[in-house]
XYZ file of C-alpha atoms in Angstrom:
320
model
C 168.888 124.706 126.564
C 171.525 125.300 129.289
C 168.873 126.906 131.494
C 166.643 123.806 131.262
C 169.399 121.342 132.031
C 170.181 122.656 135.529
C 173.616 123.294 137.076
C 176.389 120.866 136.316
C 180.149 120.672 136.735
C 182.005 122.290 133.868
C 184.476 120.158 131.889
C 187.903 121.734 131.455
C 190.179 120.719 128.617
C 193.073 122.374 126.704
C 191.820 124.929 124.190
C 193.214 123.079 121.221
C 191.818 122.553 117.748
C 190.750 119.145 116.494
C 191.536 116.229 118.727
C 194.889 114.844 117.480
C 194.000 111.432 118.914
C 190.771 111.135 116.907
C 190.908 108.132 114.639
C 189.895 108.445 110.955
C 186.249 107.678 110.368
C 185.546 104.322 108.812
C 183.499 101.172 109.043
C 186.370 98.997 110.270
C 187.424 101.366 113.044
C 184.040 101.843 114.744
C 184.916 99.464 117.558
C 188.311 100.997 118.346
C 189.593 102.004 121.751
C 187.043 104.028 123.773
C 188.526 107.311 124.862
C 187.017 109.753 127.355
C 183.940 111.186 125.560
C 183.648 114.231 127.802
C 187.221 115.338 127.167
C 186.945 114.866 123.401
C 183.720 116.842 123.263
C 185.123 119.691 125.288
C 188.217 119.923 123.067
C 186.167 120.001 119.881
C 183.692 122.508 121.229
C 186.338 124.859 122.587
C 188.418 124.702 119.382
C 185.488 125.755 117.201
C 183.812 128.406 119.311
C 183.910 132.062 118.258
C 183.280 135.304 120.102
C 179.606 135.247 119.124
C 179.103 131.597 120.142
C 180.769 131.521 123.567
C 177.455 131.362 125.430
C 176.285 128.326 123.404
C 179.620 126.602 123.982
C 179.312 127.104 127.738
C 175.845 125.506 127.589
C 177.308 122.572 125.694
C 180.039 122.193 128.328
C 177.362 121.903 131.036
C 175.515 119.289 128.998
C 178.640 117.127 128.811
C 178.386 116.008 132.437
C 174.696 115.153 132.086
C 174.958 113.160 128.861
C 178.344 111.456 129.080
C 177.687 107.681 129.385
C 179.349 105.455 131.913
C 182.500 103.687 130.811
C 181.070 100.290 131.673
C 177.929 100.819 129.542
C 178.214 99.316 126.030
C 176.839 102.369 124.184
C 177.577 103.761 120.765
C 180.403 106.321 120.625
C 180.562 108.547 117.542
C 184.038 109.716 116.444
C 184.428 112.483 113.906
C 186.980 115.209 113.415
C 185.738 117.518 116.173
C 183.663 115.214 118.373
C 183.770 111.965 120.274
C 180.823 110.835 122.390
C 177.205 109.652 122.327
C 174.903 110.551 119.464
C 172.451 112.441 121.665
C 175.174 114.841 122.749
C 176.315 115.323 119.156
C 172.825 116.383 118.188
C 172.654 118.762 121.154
C 175.989 120.377 120.322
C 174.879 120.834 116.735
C 171.750 122.612 117.919
C 173.746 124.953 120.187
C 176.330 125.702 117.451
C 179.142 124.247 119.541
C 180.072 122.109 116.517
C 180.094 123.347 112.927
C 177.144 121.499 111.422
C 178.235 122.349 107.884
C 181.448 120.343 108.350
C 179.778 117.408 110.110
C 180.166 114.231 107.984
C 176.714 112.614 108.184
C 177.948 109.626 106.179
C 180.737 108.969 108.666
C 178.264 108.966 111.541
C 176.006 106.546 109.659
C 178.902 104.205 108.829
C 179.995 104.082 112.457
C 176.473 103.251 113.598
C 176.138 100.461 111.030
C 179.437 99.027 112.268
C 178.051 99.194 115.809
C 174.910 97.302 114.757
C 177.027 94.626 113.066
C 179.100 94.243 116.234
C 176.019 93.639 118.398
C 174.441 91.482 115.658
C 171.411 93.799 115.240
C 169.943 92.796 118.592
C 169.012 96.278 119.832
C 166.088 97.199 117.593
C 164.972 100.105 119.782
C 168.416 101.677 119.556
C 168.325 101.329 115.787
C 165.007 103.155 115.631
C 166.293 105.908 117.890
C 169.334 106.331 115.641
C 167.124 106.781 112.604
C 165.301 109.604 114.375
C 168.524 111.313 115.463
C 170.163 110.878 112.068
C 167.093 112.309 110.363
C 167.243 115.284 112.712
C 170.906 115.880 111.852
C 170.156 115.702 108.142
C 167.253 118.089 108.587
C 169.385 120.609 110.444
C 172.222 120.373 107.944
C 169.857 120.774 105.001
C 168.394 123.937 106.520
C 171.920 125.257 107.017
C 172.969 124.561 103.420
C 169.870 126.155 101.902
C 170.174 129.885 101.161
C 168.550 131.922 103.896
C 165.882 134.507 103.157
C 167.247 137.816 104.340
C 163.814 139.326 104.884
C 162.385 136.355 106.862
C 162.931 136.235 110.638
C 165.373 133.635 111.923
C 162.815 131.303 113.480
C 162.261 127.583 113.190
C 159.165 126.298 111.490
C 156.639 124.127 113.310
C 158.545 120.925 112.598
C 161.828 122.371 113.759
C 160.245 123.736 116.931
C 158.715 120.331 117.660
C 162.129 118.682 117.243
C 163.681 121.250 119.572
C 161.079 120.677 122.255
C 161.448 116.916 121.941
C 165.218 117.145 122.335
C 164.860 119.362 125.400
C 162.431 116.890 126.958
C 164.824 114.003 126.286
C 167.725 115.906 127.828
C 165.700 116.734 130.950
C 164.596 113.107 131.286
C 168.183 111.916 130.879
C 169.363 114.343 133.570
C 166.595 113.171 135.916
C 167.520 109.510 135.416
C 171.210 110.238 136.010
C 170.361 112.113 139.220
C 168.233 109.216 140.453
C 171.033 106.813 139.618
C 173.456 108.861 141.693
C 170.988 108.935 144.581
C 170.552 105.157 144.450
C 174.318 104.663 144.348
C 174.698 106.845 147.444
C 172.008 104.868 149.246
C 173.732 101.607 148.314
C 177.069 102.870 149.622
C 175.424 104.011 152.858
C 173.665 100.689 153.324
C 176.931 98.812 152.762
C 178.333 100.448 155.932
C 175.530 99.046 158.092
C 175.282 95.602 159.581
C 171.760 94.543 160.356
C 170.853 91.997 162.972
C 170.343 88.586 161.346
C 166.861 87.216 161.407
C 166.371 84.693 164.198
C 165.038 81.274 163.421
C 161.857 80.312 165.257
C 161.885 76.954 167.035
C 160.090 74.191 165.266
C 156.542 73.604 166.411
C 156.097 70.600 168.639
C 154.262 67.867 166.834
C 151.453 66.206 168.795
C 150.677 62.678 167.624
C 146.980 62.353 166.883
C 146.895 58.719 165.820
C 145.948 57.349 169.282
C 143.347 60.022 170.063
C 139.622 59.540 169.764
C 136.524 61.679 170.078
C 135.748 60.155 173.479
C 139.178 61.119 174.872
C 138.852 64.668 173.574
C 135.360 64.991 175.111
C 136.573 63.812 178.514
C 139.558 66.154 178.416
C 137.269 69.062 177.603
C 134.947 68.101 180.449
C 137.842 68.068 182.920
C 138.922 71.488 181.720
C 135.440 72.938 182.205
C 135.149 71.413 185.682
C 138.502 72.834 186.738
C 137.549 76.280 185.531
C 134.313 76.170 187.509
C 136.215 75.365 190.699
C 138.141 78.578 190.440
C 135.627 80.908 192.066
C 136.050 84.584 191.332
C 137.848 86.580 193.961
C 135.404 88.230 196.328
C 136.099 91.652 197.722
C 135.476 91.422 201.468
C 134.984 94.341 203.851
C 137.762 95.292 206.215
C 137.993 93.038 209.312
C 137.024 94.479 212.721
C 139.691 96.046 214.853
C 141.371 94.353 217.830
C 139.392 96.488 220.299
C 136.088 95.521 218.710
C 136.970 91.864 218.843
C 138.102 92.186 222.506
C 134.713 93.670 223.399
C 132.993 90.817 221.581
C 134.958 88.150 223.514
C 134.298 89.878 226.874
C 130.608 90.041 226.037
C 130.552 86.291 225.344
C 132.412 85.508 228.601
C 129.871 87.451 230.674
C 127.171 84.979 229.666
C 129.304 81.879 230.331
C 132.436 80.931 232.284
C 134.310 79.386 229.386
C 134.107 78.957 225.624
C 136.171 77.545 222.756
C 138.253 79.644 220.421
C 136.605 77.926 217.442
C 133.243 79.140 218.760
C 134.459 82.711 218.805
C 135.977 82.457 215.356
C 133.193 80.544 213.676
C 133.393 78.560 210.426
C 132.984 81.371 207.873
C 135.790 83.603 209.119
C 138.469 84.904 206.777
C 142.145 84.657 207.557
C 142.344 88.320 208.498
C 139.535 87.911 211.028
C 141.293 84.879 212.522
C 144.425 86.909 213.096
C 142.504 89.823 214.643
C 140.608 87.446 216.985
C 143.800 85.760 218.135
C 145.463 89.119 218.828
C 142.395 90.225 220.817
C 142.609 87.041 222.912
C 146.297 87.609 223.641
C 145.582 91.188 224.708
C 142.817 90.033 227.057
C 145.153 87.441 228.603
C 147.811 90.131 229.094
C 145.316 92.415 230.822
C 144.084 89.554 233.058
C 140.545 89.710 231.756
C 140.712 86.201 230.235
C 142.678 82.980 230.504
C 143.512 80.593 227.684
C 144.742 77.026 227.778
C 145.361 74.260 225.263
C 145.301 70.684 226.547
C 146.776 69.027 223.462
C 148.983 69.901 220.528
C 147.034 71.701 217.793
C 143.911 71.268 219.898
C 141.198 73.815 220.429
C 141.914 76.733 222.777
C 139.681 77.039 225.853
C 138.958 80.620 226.902
C 137.878 81.322 230.505
C 137.139 84.416 232.497
C 140.153 86.117 233.935
C 140.647 87.274 237.497
C 139.970 90.902 236.686
C 136.749 89.969 234.949
C 135.650 87.790 237.941
C 136.320 90.628 240.388
C 134.402 93.050 238.213
C 131.399 90.737 238.130
C 131.564 90.192 241.947
C 131.649 93.924 242.580
C 128.687 94.414 240.324
C 126.680 91.787 242.202
C-alpha cells in the first residue's frame, strides 16, 4: 500500500500512547470540536506500533497526508480511543496493522456515523451508502481476526478479501490523484491572481442608417452612379520609357530643317505623357542655349513659337 500511494510528507507527533484529548465515544458527542485528524492518527499509530509492524506504521504515516480532509470540508470525523480522522483512513490503518483491529469498537464508529447523519438530516444518501460498505469491510476484517487461524493454511486472503484490498487501493490512488489536481488548480489560481489582464475594449455602436425615406428607385440610381464612377477609373497603363533629351533635340532640329518655325504644341502633340513633355521642353532649352533654335512667347500661357537659330541658319547656308 505505501508503494502505491507515492511519496508524501511524513507526519511527526510525540510517541505517546492513546490521545489524552480524545473524547469518549457516544451519540451525543459526535459533533464535538474538530481536532487535527492527522496529528491524532499519527499519535495513535505510533503508540500502538511494535518492532514487527514498524514498516506498516510508516506506510500509514505517509497515507495521512493524502487522506486527511480539509478543515473547511464538512466531512465525518471518527473518534475512538486510538484514532481520530476520516473513515477511509481508519479502514486503511486497520489493513496495515497500524491500529489494533481487535480493540476497535465497531459500535462506537456506527453510533458516531448515525449522529452525523442526524446532524445533516440524512441528506447525503451517497455518503450513507459508502459508510455501509466501509463498515461492512471493518466488520469483515475484525471477524477474520477473531476467528481461530488454521496453522497449516497459508496466511493469504480469500478472493473476497483480495477484491476488497484491490478496491481500497484503487480508492486511495484516486483520492491522491484528486488531491494532487486540487493542489495544482490552487497554484494556478494563485498565479493568475498576480496578473492583471487588459480589460476588454468596448466597440463603438454601429451607425444607424434610416431606411424609411429610401425607395427602390433611389437605390437603383445610387448603384448606377457607383458603376459609372468605377468605369471612369481606367486601369493604370505601363508606358515605355520616354526618349532622351538628345533624341528629342535631334527630332526638333529635323522638323526645323523642313520649315522656318513651328509651335511647341506641334512638337509635343496631343497624346504625349507628362514625362515626354518635360523631356521636350528640356531639349528646346538646350537648343536655345546652343544657338540652334530660338523660342518666343507672345502672350502669357500662350503657345511657344520655335524658330531656327543662327547656328542652324549658318549651317544651312554653308550646305547650300
